Coordinates of C-alpha atoms and ligand atoms in Angstrom, one line a residue:
M9 CA -0.1 -0.1 0.0
I10 CA 1.2 3.3 -1.0
S11 CA 1.4 6.1 1.5
E12 CA -0.1 9.9 0.6
R13 CA 2.6 11.1 0.0
Q14 CA 4.1 8.7 -2.4
A15 CA 0.9 9.0 -4.3
H16 CA 1.5 12.6 -4.4
M17 CA 4.9 12.2 -5.6
I18 CA 3.8 10.0 -8.5
L19 CA 1.1 12.2 -9.6
D20 CA 3.3 14.9 -9.5
R21 CA 5.9 13.4 -12.1
L22 CA 3.4 11.9 -14.4
N23 CA 3.5 13.1 -17.5
T24 CA -0.1 12.5 -18.1
A25 CA -2.6 15.4 -16.9
I26 CA -4.6 14.8 -14.2
L27 CA -7.3 16.8 -12.7
T28 CA -10.3 16.2 -10.7
C29 CA -13.6 17.9 -10.5
D30 CA -16.5 18.7 -8.2
P31 CA -19.8 17.7 -9.2
D32 CA -20.4 21.1 -10.5
L33 CA -17.5 20.7 -12.8
N34 CA -15.2 23.1 -10.8
V35 CA -11.5 22.0 -10.8
T36 CA -10.4 20.7 -7.4
Q37 CA -7.1 19.3 -8.1
M38 CA -4.4 19.5 -10.9
N39 CA -1.1 17.9 -11.4
P40 CA 2.2 19.7 -12.7
A41 CA 1.6 17.9 -16.3
G42 CA -2.1 19.5 -16.2
E43 CA -0.5 22.9 -15.4
L44 CA 2.2 22.8 -18.5
M45 CA -0.7 21.8 -20.8
F46 CA -3.3 24.5 -19.8
G47 CA -0.9 27.0 -19.2
T48 CA -1.9 27.8 -15.4
S49 CA -1.3 26.8 -12.2
S50 CA -3.5 24.2 -9.9
K51 CA -3.7 27.6 -7.5
Q52 CA -5.4 29.8 -10.3
A53 CA -7.5 26.9 -11.5
H54 CA -8.8 26.0 -8.0
L55 CA -12.6 25.9 -7.9
K56 CA -12.8 27.5 -11.4
P57 CA -15.3 25.9 -13.8
L58 CA -13.6 23.2 -16.2
S59 CA -14.6 24.7 -19.2
A60 CA -12.5 27.9 -18.4
L61 CA -9.6 25.9 -19.0
V62 CA -10.3 25.6 -22.7
P63 CA -12.2 29.0 -23.9
G64 CA -14.3 28.7 -26.9
Q65 CA -14.5 25.1 -26.6
T66 CA -16.7 24.3 -23.7
Q67 CA -18.9 22.0 -25.1
T68 CA -16.1 19.7 -26.6
F69 CA -14.1 20.1 -23.4
T70 CA -17.1 19.5 -20.8
W71 CA -19.6 16.9 -22.2
P72 CA -17.8 13.5 -21.4
A73 CA -17.5 14.8 -17.8
Q74 CA -21.2 15.8 -17.8
K75 CA -21.9 12.4 -19.8
A76 CA -20.0 10.4 -16.8
L77 CA -21.7 12.3 -14.0
E78 CA -25.0 11.4 -15.7
S79 CA -24.0 7.7 -16.3
N80 CA -21.8 7.3 -13.2
Q81 CA -19.8 5.3 -15.6
P82 CA -16.1 6.1 -17.1
V83 CA -15.9 7.7 -20.6
T84 CA -13.4 8.1 -22.9
V85 CA -13.0 10.1 -25.9
H86 CA -9.8 9.7 -28.3
D87 CA -8.0 11.9 -30.7
V88 CA -9.8 14.8 -29.2
T89 CA -8.1 18.3 -30.6
L90 CA -8.1 21.2 -28.2
K91 CA -7.0 24.6 -28.9
L92 CA -5.4 26.0 -26.2
P93 CA -4.1 29.9 -24.8
G94 CA -1.1 30.9 -26.8
D95 CA -2.3 29.7 -30.2
R96 CA -1.3 25.8 -29.3
C97 CA -3.4 22.9 -30.7
I98 CA -3.1 19.6 -29.4
K99 CA -5.0 16.1 -29.7
V100 CA -5.5 14.3 -26.3
D101 CA -6.9 11.0 -25.4
Y102 CA -9.4 12.0 -23.0
T103 CA -11.0 10.1 -19.9
V104 CA -13.4 11.1 -17.1
T105 CA -14.0 8.6 -14.2
P106 CA -16.7 9.2 -11.7
I107 CA -15.2 8.3 -8.2
E108 CA -17.3 8.2 -5.0
E109 CA -15.6 7.9 -1.5
N110 CA -17.4 8.6 2.0
D111 CA -20.3 10.7 0.3
D112 CA -17.9 12.3 -1.4
S113 CA -18.0 12.4 -5.6
R114 CA -15.7 13.5 -7.7
L115 CA -14.6 13.2 -11.1
L116 CA -11.0 12.1 -12.0
I117 CA -10.0 13.5 -15.5
E118 CA -6.9 12.0 -17.6
L119 CA -5.8 14.0 -20.6
L120 CA -2.8 11.9 -22.5
Q121 CA -1.6 13.9 -25.4
V122 CA -1.5 11.7 -28.3
D123 CA -0.1 13.8 -31.4
G124 CA 3.4 13.6 -29.6
F125 CA 3.3 10.1 -30.0
L126 CA 2.7 10.1 -33.4
E127 CA 5.0 13.1 -34.3
I128 CA 8.0 11.1 -32.8
A129 CA 7.3 8.1 -34.7
R130 CA 7.0 10.1 -38.0
D131 CA 10.2 12.1 -36.9
Q132 CA 12.1 8.8 -36.3
Y133 CA 10.8 7.3 -39.8
R134 CA 12.0 10.6 -41.3
M135 CA 15.4 10.6 -39.7
D136 CA 16.3 7.2 -40.7
Q137 CA 15.1 8.0 -44.2
Y138 CA 17.2 11.2 -44.2
S139 CA 20.2 9.8 -42.8
A140 CA 19.7 6.6 -45.9
N141 CA 19.7 9.3 -48.2
R142 CA 22.6 11.3 -46.7
D143 CA 24.8 8.3 -47.0
V144 CA 24.3 7.8 -50.8
L145 CA 24.4 11.5 -51.4
R146 CA 27.7 11.8 -49.4
G147 CA 29.0 8.8 -51.6
L148 CA 28.0 10.5 -54.6
A149 CA 29.1 14.0 -53.7
H150 CA 32.9 12.3 -53.1
E151 CA 32.9 10.9 -56.8
V152 CA 31.3 14.0 -58.4
K153 CA 33.8 16.6 -56.3
N154 CA 37.2 14.4 -57.1
P155 CA 37.1 14.7 -60.9
L156 CA 35.8 18.2 -60.7
G157 CA 39.0 19.5 -59.4
G158 CA 41.0 18.0 -62.2
L159 CA 38.6 19.3 -64.6
R160 CA 38.6 22.8 -63.4
G161 CA 42.6 22.5 -62.9
A162 CA 42.9 21.5 -66.5
A163 CA 40.5 24.1 -67.8
Q164 CA 43.0 26.6 -65.9
L165 CA 46.1 25.2 -67.5
L166 CA 44.4 25.3 -71.0
E167 CA 43.5 29.1 -70.6
R168 CA 46.6 29.7 -70.1
E169 CA 48.0 28.5 -73.2
L170 CA 45.2 30.1 -75.3
S171 CA 45.6 33.5 -77.1
D172 CA 42.4 33.6 -78.9
R173 CA 39.5 35.5 -76.6
D174 CA 37.0 33.8 -78.5
V175 CA 38.1 30.4 -77.7
K176 CA 38.9 31.1 -73.9
Q177 CA 35.4 31.7 -73.2
Y178 CA 34.9 28.3 -73.4
T179 CA 37.5 27.5 -70.8
R180 CA 35.6 30.1 -68.8
I181 CA 32.6 28.4 -69.1
I182 CA 34.1 25.0 -67.7
I183 CA 35.8 26.7 -64.8
H184 CA 32.5 28.3 -64.1
E185 CA 30.4 25.4 -64.3
A186 CA 32.8 23.2 -62.2
D187 CA 32.6 25.8 -59.5
R188 CA 28.7 26.1 -59.5
L189 CA 28.9 22.2 -59.0
S190 CA 31.1 22.1 -56.5
N191 CA 29.2 24.7 -54.8
L192 CA 26.0 23.2 -55.1
V193 CA 27.6 19.5 -54.1
D194 CA 28.6 21.6 -50.7
R195 CA 25.5 23.0 -50.1
M196 CA 23.9 19.9 -50.6
M197 CA 26.2 18.3 -47.9
G198 CA 25.5 21.1 -45.6
S199 CA 28.7 22.7 -45.4
Y200 CA 28.2 26.0 -44.2
G201 CA 31.4 26.6 -42.4
S202 CA 32.0 25.6 -38.6
A203 CA 29.4 26.5 -36.1
D204 CA 30.4 29.5 -33.9
P205 CA 27.8 29.2 -30.9
T206 CA 26.9 32.5 -28.8
A207 CA 24.2 33.3 -26.9
V208 CA 21.7 34.6 -29.4
N209 CA 18.1 36.7 -29.1
I210 CA 15.8 35.0 -31.6
H211 CA 14.0 38.5 -32.3
E212 CA 17.2 39.7 -33.2
I213 CA 17.7 36.9 -36.1
L214 CA 13.8 37.6 -36.9
E215 CA 14.7 41.2 -37.3
H216 CA 17.4 41.1 -39.7
V217 CA 15.8 38.4 -41.8
R218 CA 12.8 41.0 -42.0
K219 CA 15.3 44.0 -43.0
L220 CA 17.1 41.8 -45.5
I221 CA 13.6 40.9 -47.2
L222 CA 12.3 44.5 -47.3
V223 CA 15.5 45.8 -48.4
E224 CA 15.3 43.1 -51.2
I225 CA 11.6 43.7 -52.0
Q226 CA 10.5 47.1 -51.6
E227 CA 6.7 46.9 -52.3
G228 CA 3.8 44.5 -51.9
I229 CA 5.1 42.4 -48.7
T230 CA 4.1 42.9 -45.1
I231 CA 5.9 41.3 -42.5
E232 CA 3.9 41.2 -39.4
R233 CA 5.4 40.7 -36.0
D234 CA 3.8 39.1 -33.0
Y235 CA 6.8 38.6 -30.5
D236 CA 7.1 37.0 -27.2
P237 CA 9.5 39.5 -25.3
S238 CA 9.9 37.4 -22.5
L239 CA 11.7 34.8 -24.3
P240 CA 15.1 33.6 -23.1
Q241 CA 18.4 33.7 -24.9
L242 CA 19.4 30.9 -27.3
H243 CA 22.5 29.2 -27.4
G244 CA 23.7 28.8 -31.2
D245 CA 25.1 30.2 -34.0
K246 CA 24.0 33.4 -35.5
D247 CA 24.6 33.3 -38.9
Q248 CA 23.6 29.5 -39.2
L249 CA 20.2 30.6 -37.8
I250 CA 19.7 33.5 -39.9
Q251 CA 20.4 31.4 -43.0
A252 CA 17.6 29.0 -41.7
V253 CA 15.4 31.3 -41.1
L254 CA 15.9 33.1 -44.5
N255 CA 15.3 29.9 -46.4
I256 CA 12.1 29.5 -45.0
V257 CA 11.3 33.5 -45.4
R258 CA 12.4 33.3 -49.1
N259 CA 10.0 30.3 -49.8
S260 CA 7.3 32.4 -48.1
V261 CA 7.9 35.4 -50.5
D262 CA 8.1 32.9 -53.6
A263 CA 4.8 31.6 -52.6
I264 CA 3.2 35.0 -51.9
N265 CA 4.5 36.1 -55.1
K266 CA 6.2 39.2 -53.6
K267 CA 2.7 40.2 -52.6
G268 CA 1.0 39.4 -49.7
T269 CA 1.4 39.2 -45.9
I270 CA 4.1 36.9 -44.0
K271 CA 3.7 36.8 -40.1
F272 CA 6.6 36.0 -37.5
R273 CA 5.3 34.7 -34.0
T274 CA 7.3 33.7 -31.0
R275 CA 6.2 31.7 -28.0
V276 CA 7.4 29.5 -25.2
E277 CA 5.9 26.2 -25.9
R278 CA 5.3 24.2 -23.3
S279 CA 5.8 20.1 -22.5
V280 CA 6.9 19.1 -25.9
Y281 CA 8.9 16.6 -27.6
V282 CA 11.4 17.7 -30.1
G283 CA 13.2 14.9 -31.9
Q284 CA 13.1 12.0 -29.3
Q285 CA 13.3 14.2 -26.4
W286 CA 10.8 15.8 -24.0
Y287 CA 11.4 19.4 -23.0
R288 CA 9.3 21.4 -20.4
C289 CA 9.8 24.6 -22.4
V290 CA 11.2 25.5 -26.0
I291 CA 11.2 28.7 -27.9
R292 CA 8.8 28.6 -30.7
V293 CA 9.2 30.7 -34.0
D294 CA 6.2 30.8 -36.6
I295 CA 6.7 31.6 -40.1
E296 CA 3.0 32.0 -41.9
D297 CA 2.4 33.4 -45.1
N298 CA -0.9 33.5 -46.9
G299 CA 0.3 32.1 -50.2
P300 CA -1.5 29.0 -52.1
G301 CA -0.2 26.4 -49.4
I302 CA 1.8 23.3 -49.9
P303 CA 0.5 20.4 -51.8
E304 CA -0.1 17.4 -49.4
H305 CA 1.8 15.2 -51.6
M306 CA 4.7 17.0 -51.0
H307 CA 4.6 17.3 -47.1
E308 CA 6.6 14.1 -46.5
R309 CA 9.2 14.9 -48.8
I310 CA 9.5 18.5 -48.6
F311 CA 12.7 18.4 -46.7
Y312 CA 14.7 16.3 -48.6
P313 CA 17.3 17.7 -50.8
M314 CA 16.2 18.5 -54.6
V315 CA 12.9 18.6 -53.9
T316 CA 11.3 21.7 -55.3
G317 CA 8.5 22.8 -56.9
R318 CA 9.6 25.8 -58.8
P319 CA 11.1 25.5 -62.0
E320 CA 14.0 27.4 -61.0
G321 CA 14.3 26.1 -57.4
S322 CA 17.2 23.8 -56.5
G323 CA 15.3 22.4 -53.7
L324 CA 18.3 22.9 -51.1
G325 CA 16.6 25.6 -49.0
L326 CA 14.5 23.6 -46.7
S327 CA 17.0 20.7 -46.7
I328 CA 19.9 23.4 -45.3
A329 CA 17.3 25.0 -42.9
Q330 CA 16.4 21.7 -41.2
N331 CA 20.4 20.5 -41.1
I332 CA 20.9 23.9 -39.3
I333 CA 18.1 23.7 -36.8
R334 CA 18.6 20.0 -36.3
N335 CA 22.3 20.9 -35.3
H336 CA 20.4 23.2 -32.7
Q337 CA 18.7 20.3 -31.2
G338 CA 15.4 21.5 -32.6
S339 CA 13.1 20.6 -35.2
I340 CA 11.3 22.1 -37.7
Q341 CA 7.0 21.7 -38.2
L342 CA 4.9 22.0 -41.1
H343 CA 1.2 22.8 -41.2
S344 CA 0.0 23.7 -44.8
E345 CA -3.6 23.9 -46.0
P346 CA -5.1 25.9 -49.2
G347 CA -4.2 29.6 -48.5
Y348 CA -1.9 29.0 -45.3
T349 CA 1.3 27.8 -44.8
R350 CA 3.0 27.8 -41.3
F351 CA 6.9 26.5 -40.7
S352 CA 7.2 26.3 -36.6
L353 CA 10.8 26.0 -35.5
L354 CA 11.0 24.5 -32.0
L355 CA 14.4 25.3 -30.5
P356 CA 15.4 24.2 -27.0
F357 CA 17.2 27.3 -25.3
N358 CA 19.2 25.7 -22.8
T359 CA 21.3 23.0 -24.9
R360 CA 24.2 23.0 -23.2
G361 CA 22.7 22.2 -19.9
K362 CA 20.0 19.7 -19.2
A363 CA 16.9 21.7 -21.1
N364 CA 14.4 19.0 -20.3
E365 CA 14.7 19.6 -17.0
S366 CA 14.9 23.2 -16.5
Ligands
ATP401 N1 5.5 29.1 -47.8 C1 5.8 28.1 -48.9 N2 4.4 28.0 -49.6 C2 4.4 27.3 -50.9 N3 5.4 25.9 -51.3 C3 6.1 26.3 -50.5 C4 6.5 27.0 -49.2 N4 7.7 26.9 -49.1 C5 8.4 25.8 -49.5 N5 7.6 25.3 -50.5 C6 7.6 24.6 -51.6 O1 8.8 23.7 -51.3 C7 9.8 23.5 -52.1 C8 10.9 23.3 -51.5 O2 11.5 24.4 -51.0 P1 13.0 24.5 -51.0 O3 13.6 25.9 -50.5 O4 13.8 23.3 -50.3 O5 13.4 24.5 -52.3 P2 13.5 25.8 -53.5 O6 12.8 27.1 -52.9 O7 12.7 25.2 -54.8 O8 14.9 25.7 -53.9 P3 15.8 27.0 -53.2 O9 17.3 25.8 -53.4 O10 16.3 27.8 -54.2 O11 15.5 27.3 -51.8 C9 9.7 24.9 -53.0 O12 10.3 24.7 -54.2 C10 8.1 25.1 -52.8 O13 7.3 24.4 -53.9
MG402 MG1 13.7 27.8 -51.4

């Protein structure tokens, strides 16, 4: 038999959100996983209506509890989508169990976030595919780069021997194309210099990218900002992070065809899996546009090199962005539907320490 103290300790360490309610559907208790899920403290929620935890979705959220109360039977609903404060959308399995003890009746509510698990499985699959592709590409790159060096050197030697300007233009083409190909192989392999990690402010990065884009395209584009000024600093390579954000924003610019609205949003995301690791808090950066959206058949492959939907695209922008964000222990999520695209960067902000326990 476990003691009350042990029971509390177990409840506090569970990753499942646990709540209890009185028969009037007012919250009486909430464990720390519940506090993280609903972005409130158990003190604040105490004796407040259950419906207040998910404003705007009262019906979806309270009917299982009402049903359990009426039938005096446990009720489970799978894959319930909850829109939480801070623009968070999660999917949960939701179980309500009526408990009666010494004339005291209560409801026990368990909420298990399920989209995290699906995302982890999908992420693992993508990572396996990605590393298999990388191995093939690395071999290919090696085979392409070696003869390229010889080709370029021979063209240079030949150029020195030539006096005719008209003929020289052909050796120039060889040298130029050899350089272009070598550059392309480097970009494909993710060679963008060694990382120089320092403390960086994500808003400085976004503002830098915003200015660059607005200088490049002076009319037709609005870049809206919705920043959370309380975000902590990241530990990372500023130039690489600028490159990653720039690649995503340039795609948005292309997608809206230089006319439309792009939005930058920053938030703290709580209780989240990034890759295989659970973090209590990470920084989330959303880059949204109101372009045509990304066709569904491209979603799974879009981060692979050479996948492009544009005739003049090389299909490297997102693969480079993903490499950079992975090197920062982060991940990129995509949500797209006709008329709306959002790339979300999830970045742990204390990767040198134990971010998941911060
Ligand atoms: N915000 C967006 N809206 C619509 N489509 C997008 C968006 N972002 C990316 N895409 C699609 O994903 C494809 C891949 O993007 P990626 O940046 O990897 O390559 P690219 O833009 O084609 O070439 P580049 O190497 O020059 O960046 C794009 O060609 C485009 O079809
Ligand atoms: Mg691109």
